[in-house]
PDB file of C-alpha atoms in Angstrom:
ATOM      1  CA  MET P 328     161.704 103.529 164.704  1.00 50.00           C
ATOM      2  CA  ALA P 329     161.250 102.745 168.788  1.00 45.00           C
ATOM      3  CA  SER P 330     164.643 100.271 169.111  1.00 45.00           C
ATOM      4  CA  THR P 331     166.743 103.008 167.267  1.00 59.00           C
ATOM      5  CA  ASN P 332     165.315 106.170 169.360  1.00 65.00           C
ATOM      6  CA  ASN P 333     165.290 107.885 172.012  1.00 75.00           C
ATOM      7  CA  VAL P 334     162.819 110.646 170.502  1.00 78.00           C
ATOM      8  CA  THR P 335     158.843 109.395 170.705  1.00 83.00           C
ATOM      9  CA  GLU P 336     156.956 112.225 170.802  1.00 89.00           C
ATOM     10  CA  LEU P 337     157.814 115.262 168.799  1.00 91.00           C
ATOM     11  CA  ILE P 338     157.047 119.431 169.624  1.00 91.00           C
ATOM     12  CA  ILE P 339     155.567 121.209 166.736  1.00 92.00           C
ATOM     13  CA  VAL P 340     156.416 125.192 166.889  1.00 88.00           C
ATOM     14  CA  GLY P 341     153.219 126.204 164.947  1.00 85.00           C
ATOM     15  CA  LEU P 342     152.636 128.901 162.710  1.00 83.00           C
ATOM     16  CA  PHE P 343     152.899 131.904 164.774  1.00 83.00           C
ATOM     17  CA  GLN P 344     153.599 132.117 168.825  1.00 83.00           C
ATOM     18  CA  ASP P 345     151.350 134.823 169.952  1.00 87.00           C
ATOM     19  CA  PRO P 346     148.457 133.603 171.341  1.00 88.00           C
ATOM     20  CA  GLU P 347     146.098 136.510 169.771  1.00 92.00           C
ATOM     21  CA  VAL P 348     147.316 135.839 166.602  1.00 90.00           C
ATOM     22  CA  GLN P 349     146.813 131.880 166.687  1.00 91.00           C
ATOM     23  CA  ARG P 350     142.969 132.744 168.293  1.00 92.00           C
ATOM     24  CA  ALA P 351     142.576 134.640 165.058  1.00 93.00           C
ATOM     25  CA  CYS P 352     144.128 132.155 162.827  1.00 92.00           C
ATOM     26  CA  PHE P 353     141.988 129.624 164.107  1.00 94.00           C
ATOM     27  CA  VAL P 354     138.762 132.262 163.767  1.00 94.00           C
ATOM     28  CA  MET P 355     139.999 132.547 160.059  1.00 94.00           C
ATOM     29  CA  PHE P 356     141.170 128.744 159.408  1.00 94.00           C
ATOM     30  CA  LEU P 357     138.052 126.896 160.676  1.00 95.00           C
ATOM     31  CA  PRO P 358     135.603 128.033 158.244  1.00 95.00           C
ATOM     32  CA  VAL P 359     138.192 127.916 155.210  1.00 94.00           C
ATOM     33  CA  TYR P 360     138.635 124.129 156.250  1.00 95.00           C
ATOM     34  CA  LEU P 361     134.655 123.505 156.521  1.00 96.00           C
ATOM     35  CA  ALA P 362     134.250 125.270 153.201  1.00 94.00           C
ATOM     36  CA  THR P 363     136.849 122.723 151.532  1.00 94.00           C
ATOM     37  CA  VAL P 364     135.219 120.002 152.674  1.00 95.00           C
ATOM     38  CA  VAL P 365     131.451 121.088 152.267  1.00 93.00           C
ATOM     39  CA  GLY P 366     132.283 122.551 148.991  1.00 91.00           C
ATOM     40  CA  ASN P 367     134.195 119.648 147.438  1.00 93.00           C
ATOM     41  CA  GLY P 368     131.563 117.512 149.139  1.00 93.00           C
ATOM     42  CA  LEU P 369     128.688 119.343 147.429  1.00 91.00           C
ATOM     43  CA  ILE P 370     130.970 118.181 143.932  1.00 91.00           C
ATOM     44  CA  VAL P 371     131.285 114.813 144.562  1.00 93.00           C
ATOM     45  CA  LEU P 372     127.615 114.326 145.813  1.00 92.00           C
ATOM     46  CA  THR P 373     126.555 116.504 142.295  1.00 91.00           C
ATOM     47  CA  VAL P 374     128.503 114.273 139.898  1.00 91.00           C
ATOM     48  CA  ASN P 375     127.692 110.968 141.171  1.00 91.00           C
ATOM     49  CA  VAL P 376     123.822 112.211 141.375  1.00 90.00           C
ATOM     50  CA  SER P 377     123.009 114.112 138.135  1.00 87.00           C
ATOM     51  CA  LYS P 378     122.608 112.709 135.145  1.00 83.00           C
ATOM     52  CA  SER P 379     123.662 115.811 132.923  1.00 82.00           C
ATOM     53  CA  LEU P 380     127.318 114.905 134.435  1.00 85.00           C
ATOM     54  CA  ARG P 381     128.258 111.746 132.818  1.00 86.00           C
ATOM     55  CA  SER P 382     131.222 112.644 130.887  1.00 90.00           C
ATOM     56  CA  PRO P 383     134.623 111.437 131.817  1.00 92.00           C
ATOM     57  CA  MET P 384     135.612 115.364 132.911  1.00 89.00           C
ATOM     58  CA  TYR P 385     133.088 115.257 135.509  1.00 91.00           C
ATOM     59  CA  PHE P 386     133.834 111.360 136.603  1.00 94.00           C
ATOM     60  CA  PHE P 387     137.424 112.829 137.401  1.00 93.00           C
ATOM     61  CA  LEU P 388     136.447 116.066 139.057  1.00 91.00           C
ATOM     62  CA  SER P 389     134.528 114.129 141.469  1.00 93.00           C
ATOM     63  CA  TYR P 390     137.780 111.974 142.428  1.00 95.00           C
ATOM     64  CA  LEU P 391     139.528 115.356 142.353  1.00 93.00           C
ATOM     65  CA  SER P 392     137.080 116.617 144.939  1.00 93.00           C
ATOM     66  CA  LEU P 393     137.529 113.697 147.176  1.00 95.00           C
ATOM     67  CA  VAL P 394     141.253 113.637 147.146  1.00 95.00           C
ATOM     68  CA  GLU P 395     141.197 117.019 148.043  1.00 93.00           C
ATOM     69  CA  ILE P 396     139.433 116.582 151.619  1.00 95.00           C
ATOM     70  CA  THR P 397     141.092 113.549 152.076  1.00 95.00           C
ATOM     71  CA  TYR P 398     144.438 115.995 151.127  1.00 94.00           C
ATOM     72  CA  SER P 399     143.471 118.624 153.288  1.00 94.00           C
ATOM     73  CA  SER P 400     142.023 116.613 156.487  1.00 95.00           C
ATOM     74  CA  THR P 401     145.420 115.091 156.797  1.00 95.00           C
ATOM     75  CA  VAL P 402     146.727 118.431 157.892  1.00 94.00           C
ATOM     76  CA  VAL P 403     144.716 120.909 158.751  1.00 95.00           C
ATOM     77  CA  PRO P 404     142.397 119.223 161.403  1.00 95.00           C
ATOM     78  CA  LYS P 405     145.046 118.740 163.781  1.00 94.00           C
ATOM     79  CA  PHE P 406     146.413 121.966 162.706  1.00 94.00           C
ATOM     80  CA  ILE P 407     142.854 124.340 163.673  1.00 94.00           C
ATOM     81  CA  THR P 408     143.016 122.424 167.086  1.00 94.00           C
ATOM     82  CA  ASP P 409     146.629 123.182 167.481  1.00 93.00           C
ATOM     83  CA  LEU P 410     146.320 126.505 167.230  1.00 92.00           C
ATOM     84  CA  LEU P 411     144.238 126.837 170.663  1.00 91.00           C
ATOM     85  CA  ALA P 412     146.643 124.732 172.189  1.00 89.00           C
ATOM     86  CA  LYS P 413     149.519 125.686 174.791  1.00 87.00           C
ATOM     87  CA  ILE P 414     151.964 123.222 174.075  1.00 88.00           C
ATOM     88  CA  LYS P 415     151.781 121.516 170.450  1.00 91.00           C
ATOM     89  CA  THR P 416     152.945 118.016 170.399  1.00 92.00           C
ATOM     90  CA  ILE P 417     152.926 114.562 168.159  1.00 93.00           C
ATOM     91  CA  SER P 418     154.213 111.226 168.033  1.00 92.00           C
ATOM     92  CA  LEU P 419     156.703 109.928 165.826  1.00 89.00           C
ATOM     93  CA  GLU P 420     154.391 107.401 164.528  1.00 91.00           C
ATOM     94  CA  GLY P 421     151.697 110.058 164.107  1.00 93.00           C
ATOM     95  CA  CYS P 422     154.322 112.272 162.143  1.00 93.00           C
ATOM     96  CA  VAL P 423     155.348 109.511 160.158  1.00 92.00           C
ATOM     97  CA  ALA P 424     151.761 108.777 159.466  1.00 94.00           C
ATOM     98  CA  GLN P 425     150.768 112.568 158.615  1.00 95.00           C
ATOM     99  CA  ILE P 426     153.582 112.567 156.039  1.00 93.00           C
ATOM    100  CA  PHE P 427     152.266 108.993 154.291  1.00 95.00           C
ATOM    101  CA  PHE P 428     148.872 110.313 153.859  1.00 95.00           C
ATOM    102  CA  PHE P 429     149.858 114.171 152.979  1.00 93.00           C
ATOM    103  CA  HIS P 430     152.306 112.719 150.387  1.00 92.00           C
ATOM    104  CA  PHE P 431     149.765 109.862 149.128  1.00 95.00           C
ATOM    105  CA  PHE P 432     147.217 112.175 148.418  1.00 95.00           C
ATOM    106  CA  GLY P 433     148.948 115.139 147.308  1.00 91.00           C
ATOM    107  CA  VAL P 434     150.739 112.960 144.315  1.00 92.00           C
ATOM    108  CA  THR P 435     147.382 111.264 143.321  1.00 95.00           C
ATOM    109  CA  GLU P 436     146.013 114.571 143.512  1.00 91.00           C
ATOM    110  CA  ILE P 437     148.996 115.591 140.364  1.00 90.00           C
ATOM    111  CA  PHE P 438     148.569 112.489 138.843  1.00 93.00           C
ATOM    112  CA  LEU P 439     144.521 113.068 138.407  1.00 93.00           C
ATOM    113  CA  LEU P 440     145.300 116.481 137.347  1.00 89.00           C
ATOM    114  CA  THR P 441     147.484 114.939 134.468  1.00 91.00           C
ATOM    115  CA  VAL P 442     144.923 112.475 133.536  1.00 93.00           C
ATOM    116  CA  MET P 443     142.282 115.286 133.283  1.00 90.00           C
ATOM    117  CA  ALA P 444     144.747 117.449 131.437  1.00 88.00           C
ATOM    118  CA  TYR P 445     145.055 114.075 128.996  1.00 92.00           C
ATOM    119  CA  ASP P 446     140.948 113.876 128.681  1.00 91.00           C
ATOM    120  CA  ARG P 447     140.928 117.567 127.401  1.00 87.00           C
ATOM    121  CA  PHE P 448     143.761 116.909 124.835  1.00 89.00           C
ATOM    122  CA  VAL P 449     141.674 113.955 123.706  1.00 91.00           C
ATOM    123  CA  ALA P 450     138.144 115.548 123.930  1.00 87.00           C
ATOM    124  CA  ILE P 451     139.857 118.607 121.977  1.00 86.00           C
ATOM    125  CA  CYS P 452     142.028 117.279 119.161  1.00 86.00           C
ATOM    126  CA  LYS P 453     140.580 113.621 118.824  1.00 88.00           C
ATOM    127  CA  PRO P 454     136.976 114.467 119.236  1.00 86.00           C
ATOM    128  CA  LEU P 455     135.404 111.921 116.745  1.00 89.00           C
ATOM    129  CA  ARG P 456     137.503 109.209 119.041  1.00 92.00           C
ATOM    130  CA  TYR P 457     136.650 110.759 122.323  1.00 92.00           C
ATOM    131  CA  THR P 458     133.942 108.153 123.509  1.00 91.00           C
ATOM    132  CA  THR P 459     135.966 105.280 122.274  1.00 93.00           C
ATOM    133  CA  ILE P 460     139.407 106.485 123.544  1.00 93.00           C
ATOM    134  CA  MET P 461     137.946 107.411 127.450  1.00 94.00           C
ATOM    135  CA  SER P 462     135.794 104.180 127.732  1.00 94.00           C
ATOM    136  CA  GLN P 463     134.684 103.944 131.420  1.00 93.00           C
ATOM    137  CA  PHE P 464     136.866 100.841 131.813  1.00 95.00           C
ATOM    138  CA  VAL P 465     140.279 103.508 130.657  1.00 96.00           C
ATOM    139  CA  CYS P 466     138.749 106.243 133.314  1.00 96.00           C
ATOM    140  CA  ARG P 467     138.635 103.774 136.104  1.00 96.00           C
ATOM    141  CA  LEU P 468     141.785 102.709 134.860  1.00 97.00           C
ATOM    142  CA  LEU P 469     143.509 106.064 135.012  1.00 96.00           C
ATOM    143  CA  VAL P 470     141.686 106.472 138.252  1.00 97.00           C
ATOM    144  CA  ALA P 471     143.265 103.781 139.458  1.00 97.00           C
ATOM    145  CA  VAL P 472     146.543 103.996 138.294  1.00 96.00           C
ATOM    146  CA  SER P 473     146.801 107.829 139.928  1.00 96.00           C
ATOM    147  CA  TRP P 474     145.913 106.352 143.580  1.00 96.00           C
ATOM    148  CA  LEU P 475     148.478 103.405 143.155  1.00 96.00           C
ATOM    149  CA  GLY P 476     150.945 105.797 141.711  1.00 93.00           C
ATOM    150  CA  GLY P 477     150.213 108.138 145.177  1.00 94.00           C
ATOM    151  CA  ILE P 478     150.369 104.743 147.228  1.00 95.00           C
ATOM    152  CA  ILE P 479     154.204 103.868 145.584  1.00 93.00           C
ATOM    153  CA  HIS P 480     155.551 107.557 145.893  1.00 92.00           C
ATOM    154  CA  SER P 481     154.344 107.606 149.713  1.00 93.00           C
ATOM    155  CA  MET P 482     156.222 104.332 150.047  1.00 93.00           C
ATOM    156  CA  VAL P 483     159.235 105.276 148.988  1.00 91.00           C
ATOM    157  CA  GLN P 484     159.031 108.673 151.596  1.00 89.00           C
ATOM    158  CA  ILE P 485     158.635 107.000 154.219  1.00 92.00           C
ATOM    159  CA  LEU P 486     161.083 104.187 153.862  1.00 91.00           C
ATOM    160  CA  VAL P 487     163.712 106.653 153.428  1.00 88.00           C
ATOM    161  CA  THR P 488     161.934 108.239 156.635  1.00 89.00           C
ATOM    162  CA  VAL P 489     161.843 105.209 159.159  1.00 87.00           C
ATOM    163  CA  GLN P 490     165.579 104.336 158.948  1.00 86.00           C
ATOM    164  CA  LEU P 491     166.893 107.237 160.375  1.00 87.00           C
ATOM    165  CA  PRO P 492     167.834 107.459 164.206  1.00 87.00           C
ATOM    166  CA  PHE P 493     165.709 110.712 166.002  1.00 87.00           C
ATOM    167  CA  CYS P 494     167.871 111.031 169.396  1.00 83.00           C
ATOM    168  CA  GLY P 495     166.982 114.690 170.152  1.00 74.00           C
ATOM    169  CA  PRO P 496     166.056 117.789 169.951  1.00 83.00           C
ATOM    170  CA  ASN P 497     162.563 116.920 168.907  1.00 88.00           C
ATOM    171  CA  VAL P 498     161.179 119.882 168.238  1.00 90.00           C
ATOM    172  CA  ILE P 499     159.593 120.336 164.655  1.00 89.00           C
ATOM    173  CA  ASP P 500     159.721 123.616 163.371  1.00 85.00           C
ATOM    174  CA  HIS P 501     156.814 123.793 161.027  1.00 87.00           C
ATOM    175  CA  TYR P 502     153.134 123.435 161.568  1.00 90.00           C
ATOM    176  CA  PHE P 503     152.754 119.735 160.702  1.00 91.00           C
ATOM    177  CA  CYS P 504     154.998 117.095 159.815  1.00 91.00           C
ATOM    178  CA  ASP P 505     156.811 117.097 156.545  1.00 87.00           C
ATOM    179  CA  LEU P 506     159.915 115.544 155.774  1.00 86.00           C
ATOM    180  CA  HIS P 507     162.439 118.409 155.337  1.00 83.00           C
ATOM    181  CA  PRO P 508     161.755 119.734 158.939  1.00 85.00           C
ATOM    182  CA  LEU P 509     161.803 116.238 160.554  1.00 89.00           C
ATOM    183  CA  PHE P 510     165.246 115.198 158.405  1.00 88.00           C
ATOM    184  CA  LYS P 511     166.537 118.264 160.216  1.00 86.00           C
ATOM    185  CA  LEU P 512     165.797 116.588 163.724  1.00 89.00           C
ATOM    186  CA  ALA P 513     167.553 113.185 162.588  1.00 88.00           C
ATOM    187  CA  CYS P 514     171.169 112.637 164.030  1.00 87.00           C
ATOM    188  CA  THR P 515     173.076 111.958 161.220  1.00 87.00           C
ATOM    189  CA  ASP P 516     173.549 113.156 157.690  1.00 85.00           C
ATOM    190  CA  THR P 517     170.439 113.181 155.482  1.00 83.00           C
ATOM    191  CA  SER P 518     171.883 114.776 152.343  1.00 84.00           C
ATOM    192  CA  VAL P 519     171.428 111.141 150.609  1.00 86.00           C
ATOM    193  CA  GLU P 520     168.031 111.287 151.771  1.00 84.00           C
ATOM    194  CA  GLY P 521     167.393 114.918 150.959  1.00 80.00           C
ATOM    195  CA  VAL P 522     168.664 113.721 147.301  1.00 82.00           C
ATOM    196  CA  ILE P 523     166.078 111.054 147.451  1.00 84.00           C
ATOM    197  CA  VAL P 524     163.099 113.300 148.199  1.00 81.00           C
ATOM    198  CA  LEU P 525     164.146 115.804 145.534  1.00 77.00           C
ATOM    199  CA  ALA P 526     163.943 112.853 143.535  1.00 79.00           C
ATOM    200  CA  ASN P 527     160.884 111.833 144.128  1.00 79.00           C
ATOM    201  CA  SER P 528     158.845 114.482 145.105  1.00 76.00           C
ATOM    202  CA  GLY P 529     160.115 117.068 142.968  1.00 72.00           C
ATOM    203  CA  LEU P 530     160.582 115.388 139.804  1.00 78.00           C
ATOM    204  CA  ILE P 531     157.479 114.101 140.051  1.00 82.00           C
ATOM    205  CA  SER P 532     156.067 117.533 140.320  1.00 78.00           C
ATOM    206  CA  VAL P 533     158.348 119.112 137.296  1.00 79.00           C
ATOM    207  CA  PHE P 534     157.649 116.214 134.958  1.00 84.00           C
ATOM    208  CA  SER P 535     153.758 116.347 135.843  1.00 85.00           C
ATOM    209  CA  PHE P 536     153.917 120.177 135.146  1.00 82.00           C
ATOM    210  CA  LEU P 537     155.920 119.751 131.870  1.00 85.00           C
ATOM    211  CA  ILE P 538     153.096 116.826 130.513  1.00 87.00           C
ATOM    212  CA  LEU P 539     150.627 119.554 131.829  1.00 84.00           C
ATOM    213  CA  VAL P 540     151.890 122.393 129.800  1.00 83.00           C
ATOM    214  CA  SER P 541     152.516 120.408 126.839  1.00 87.00           C
ATOM    215  CA  SER P 542     149.437 119.121 126.776  1.00 86.00           C
ATOM    216  CA  TYR P 543     148.114 122.667 126.296  1.00 83.00           C
ATOM    217  CA  ILE P 544     150.835 124.068 123.924  1.00 85.00           C
ATOM    218  CA  VAL P 545     149.281 121.087 121.816  1.00 87.00           C
ATOM    219  CA  ILE P 546     145.375 121.832 122.569  1.00 84.00           C
ATOM    220  CA  LEU P 547     145.885 125.489 121.798  1.00 81.00           C
ATOM    221  CA  TYR P 548     148.011 124.914 118.781  1.00 82.00           C
ATOM    222  CA  ASN P 549     144.847 122.525 117.301  1.00 81.00           C
ATOM    223  CA  LEU P 550     142.210 124.898 118.427  1.00 78.00           C
ATOM    224  CA  ARG P 551     143.484 127.585 115.212  1.00 76.00           C
ATOM    225  CA  ASN P 552     141.329 125.265 112.939  1.00 72.00           C
ATOM    226  CA  HIS P 553     138.296 125.407 115.331  1.00 71.00           C
ATOM    227  CA  SER P 554     135.542 128.056 114.735  1.00 72.00           C
ATOM    228  CA  ALA P 555     135.357 131.183 117.122  1.00 74.00           C
ATOM    229  CA  GLU P 556     132.511 129.670 119.456  1.00 70.00           C
ATOM    230  CA  GLY P 557     134.036 126.078 119.272  1.00 68.00           C
ATOM    231  CA  ARG P 558     137.237 127.787 120.542  1.00 72.00           C
ATOM    232  CA  ARG P 559     135.419 129.717 123.351  1.00 73.00           C
ATOM    233  CA  LYS P 560     134.010 126.460 124.392  1.00 69.00           C
ATOM    234  CA  ALA P 561     137.292 124.403 124.754  1.00 68.00           C
ATOM    235  CA  LEU P 562     138.885 127.088 126.303  1.00 71.00           C
ATOM    236  CA  SER P 563     135.814 127.642 129.069  1.00 69.00           C
ATOM    237  CA  THR P 564     136.504 123.998 130.022  1.00 68.00           C
ATOM    238  CA  CYS P 565     140.304 123.977 129.894  1.00 75.00           C
ATOM    239  CA  ALA P 566     140.796 127.465 131.895  1.00 75.00           C
ATOM    240  CA  SER P 567     139.081 126.052 135.454  1.00 74.00           C
ATOM    241  CA  HIS P 568     141.656 123.127 134.945  1.00 74.00           C
ATOM    242  CA  ILE P 569     144.503 125.516 134.301  1.00 78.00           C
ATOM    243  CA  THR P 570     143.649 127.797 137.129  1.00 79.00           C
ATOM    244  CA  VAL P 571     143.720 124.792 139.420  1.00 80.00           C
ATOM    245  CA  VAL P 572     146.818 123.330 137.995  1.00 78.00           C
ATOM    246  CA  LEU P 573     148.826 126.677 138.420  1.00 78.00           C
ATOM    247  CA  LEU P 574     147.749 126.748 141.891  1.00 79.00           C
ATOM    248  CA  PHE P 575     148.725 123.809 143.233  1.00 76.00           C
ATOM    249  CA  PHE P 576     151.708 122.843 140.928  1.00 75.00           C
ATOM    250  CA  GLY P 577     153.296 126.718 141.559  1.00 73.00           C
ATOM    251  CA  PRO P 578     153.999 125.831 145.592  1.00 73.00           C
ATOM    252  CA  ALA P 579     154.669 122.494 145.619  1.00 68.00           C
ATOM    253  CA  ILE P 580     157.852 123.151 142.884  1.00 67.00           C
ATOM    254  CA  PHE P 581     158.792 126.108 145.083  1.00 67.00           C
ATOM    255  CA  LEU P 582     159.201 123.787 148.303  1.00 65.00           C
ATOM    256  CA  TYR P 583     160.235 120.364 147.138  1.00 60.00           C
ATOM    257  CA  MET P 584     162.435 121.507 144.277  1.00 59.00           C
ATOM    258  CA  ARG P 585     165.262 122.782 146.706  1.00 56.00           C
ATOM    259  CA  PRO P 586     167.873 120.519 148.489  1.00 52.00           C
ATOM    260  CA  SER P 587     167.237 119.995 151.888  1.00 48.00           C
ATOM    261  CA  SER P 588     170.827 121.306 152.816  1.00 43.00           C
ATOM    262  CA  THR P 589     169.610 124.615 151.648  1.00 41.00           C
ATOM    263  CA  PHE P 590     165.888 124.767 152.176  1.00 45.00           C
ATOM    264  CA  THR P 591     164.400 127.257 154.564  1.00 43.00           C
ATOM    265  CA  GLU P 592     160.704 126.759 155.230  1.00 52.00           C
ATOM    266  CA  ASP P 593     158.456 128.872 154.037  1.00 68.00           C
ATOM    267  CA  LYS P 594     155.227 128.392 156.063  1.00 78.00           C
ATOM    268  CA  LEU P 595     152.983 130.848 154.084  1.00 78.00           C
ATOM    269  CA  VAL P 596     153.952 129.125 151.155  1.00 79.00           C
ATOM    270  CA  ALA P 597     152.778 125.230 152.870  1.00 82.00           C
ATOM    271  CA  VAL P 598     149.300 127.472 154.164  1.00 86.00           C
ATOM    272  CA  PHE P 599     148.364 128.369 150.878  1.00 84.00           C
ATOM    273  CA  TYR P 600     148.460 125.006 149.583  1.00 83.00           C
ATOM    274  CA  THR P 601     147.441 122.765 152.726  1.00 88.00           C
ATOM    275  CA  VAL P 602     144.181 125.096 153.246  1.00 90.00           C
ATOM    276  CA  VAL P 603     143.995 127.692 150.780  1.00 88.00           C
ATOM    277  CA  THR P 604     144.102 125.979 147.408  1.00 87.00           C
ATOM    278  CA  PRO P 605     141.567 122.695 148.654  1.00 89.00           C
ATOM    279  CA  MET P 606     139.137 125.549 149.095  1.00 89.00           C
ATOM    280  CA  LEU P 607     139.512 127.339 146.228  1.00 85.00           C
ATOM    281  CA  ASN P 608     139.207 124.560 144.046  1.00 80.00           C
ATOM    282  CA  PRO P 609     135.323 123.683 144.365  1.00 79.00           C
ATOM    283  CA  ILE P 610     134.865 127.781 144.026  1.00 81.00           C
ATOM    284  CA  ILE P 611     136.832 127.412 140.875  1.00 81.00           C
ATOM    285  CA  TYR P 612     134.975 124.203 138.880  1.00 76.00           C
ATOM    286  CA  THR P 613     131.407 125.821 140.014  1.00 75.00           C
ATOM    287  CA  LEU P 614     132.014 129.294 139.256  1.00 68.00           C
ATOM    288  CA  ARG P 615     133.524 129.004 135.567  1.00 67.00           C
ATOM    289  CA  ASN P 616     131.473 125.715 134.573  1.00 74.00           C
ATOM    290  CA  ALA P 617     127.741 126.323 133.676  1.00 76.00           C
ATOM    291  CA  GLU P 618     126.912 122.676 133.905  1.00 80.00           C
ATOM    292  CA  VAL P 619     128.297 122.069 137.044  1.00 81.00           C
ATOM    293  CA  LYS P 620     126.095 125.022 138.257  1.00 80.00           C
ATOM    294  CA  ASN P 621     122.851 123.995 136.634  1.00 83.00           C
ATOM    295  CA  ALA P 622     123.037 120.558 137.959  1.00 84.00           C
ATOM    296  CA  MET P 623     123.863 122.105 141.319  1.00 81.00           C
ATOM    297  CA  ARG P 624     120.898 124.417 141.013  1.00 82.00           C
ATOM    298  CA  LYS P 625     118.207 121.714 139.789  1.00 81.00           C
ATOM    299  CA  LEU P 626     119.570 118.913 142.528  1.00 77.00           C
ATOM    300  CA  TYR P 627     119.214 120.861 145.187  1.00 72.00           C
ATOM    301  CA  GLY P 628     116.452 123.186 144.052  1.00 70.00           C
ATOM    302  CA  LYS P 629     114.292 119.972 143.598  1.00 60.00           C
ATOM    303  CA  ARG P 630     115.541 118.881 147.339  1.00 56.00           C
ATOM    304  CA  GLY P 631     114.942 122.430 148.731  1.00 52.00           C
ATOM    305  CA  SER P 632     111.196 122.602 147.339  1.00 50.00           C
TER     306      SER P 632
END
């Protein structure tokens, strides 16, 4: 990139300009990030240590929590430290690296959420064949495919980005590096690149979301033949996943399904899916899941005593 660019460093505008507001945001967002790391870390540890959480659902949940930690960590630590800095800068290479890992972990999470919906579909609609279909090998394969899909998606984004020339200005109107704000700095027409991003990011989000919705429509249809108690238990296991899906996919589709030429960055929406949502996921899964709560009580109760 250095051979075709005059720009080697970018200045980040940030979320707010008022220093007092920025300090208030620092006080607010630092505990949120720490809660994200600790909460998701506890889920990963609990699932891997507890003998009562050996089903595929919790296997996928542990990887989802791991991805939440890494996904949030690509953006939030620098965002928090920048809140205390007068001039917020990042190298062009560092900006590209942030875009790569942000999209890598973000799309990996999308695929994991889709895999978790398939797991619930098999568990509810094909209960007698569940252990056969969702074998340990299949579960590990699905997780590996999710990570591979994230890498392929992110590589496409980076291959599009590194070919763009950046000759100034060097002020990125955001609080972290993402494709649309960076495209605005390129000293060339980026309409083709915008279409590629739309196809790569937006369509993955939409198609995955449609698969998820279809899965739960089929699940709800099949629950008609279950008893009231059976429906209650099945819906209880699905409710947490549906909530997480809506919290994640809503902002993602809102931001990435618009062409770059008419794109107006909504920083508050971005804050929601980069900072807030990763913290909410462990809360949603633990508060609504009795098995996880009981496993945590047993595990950490014994350690405390």
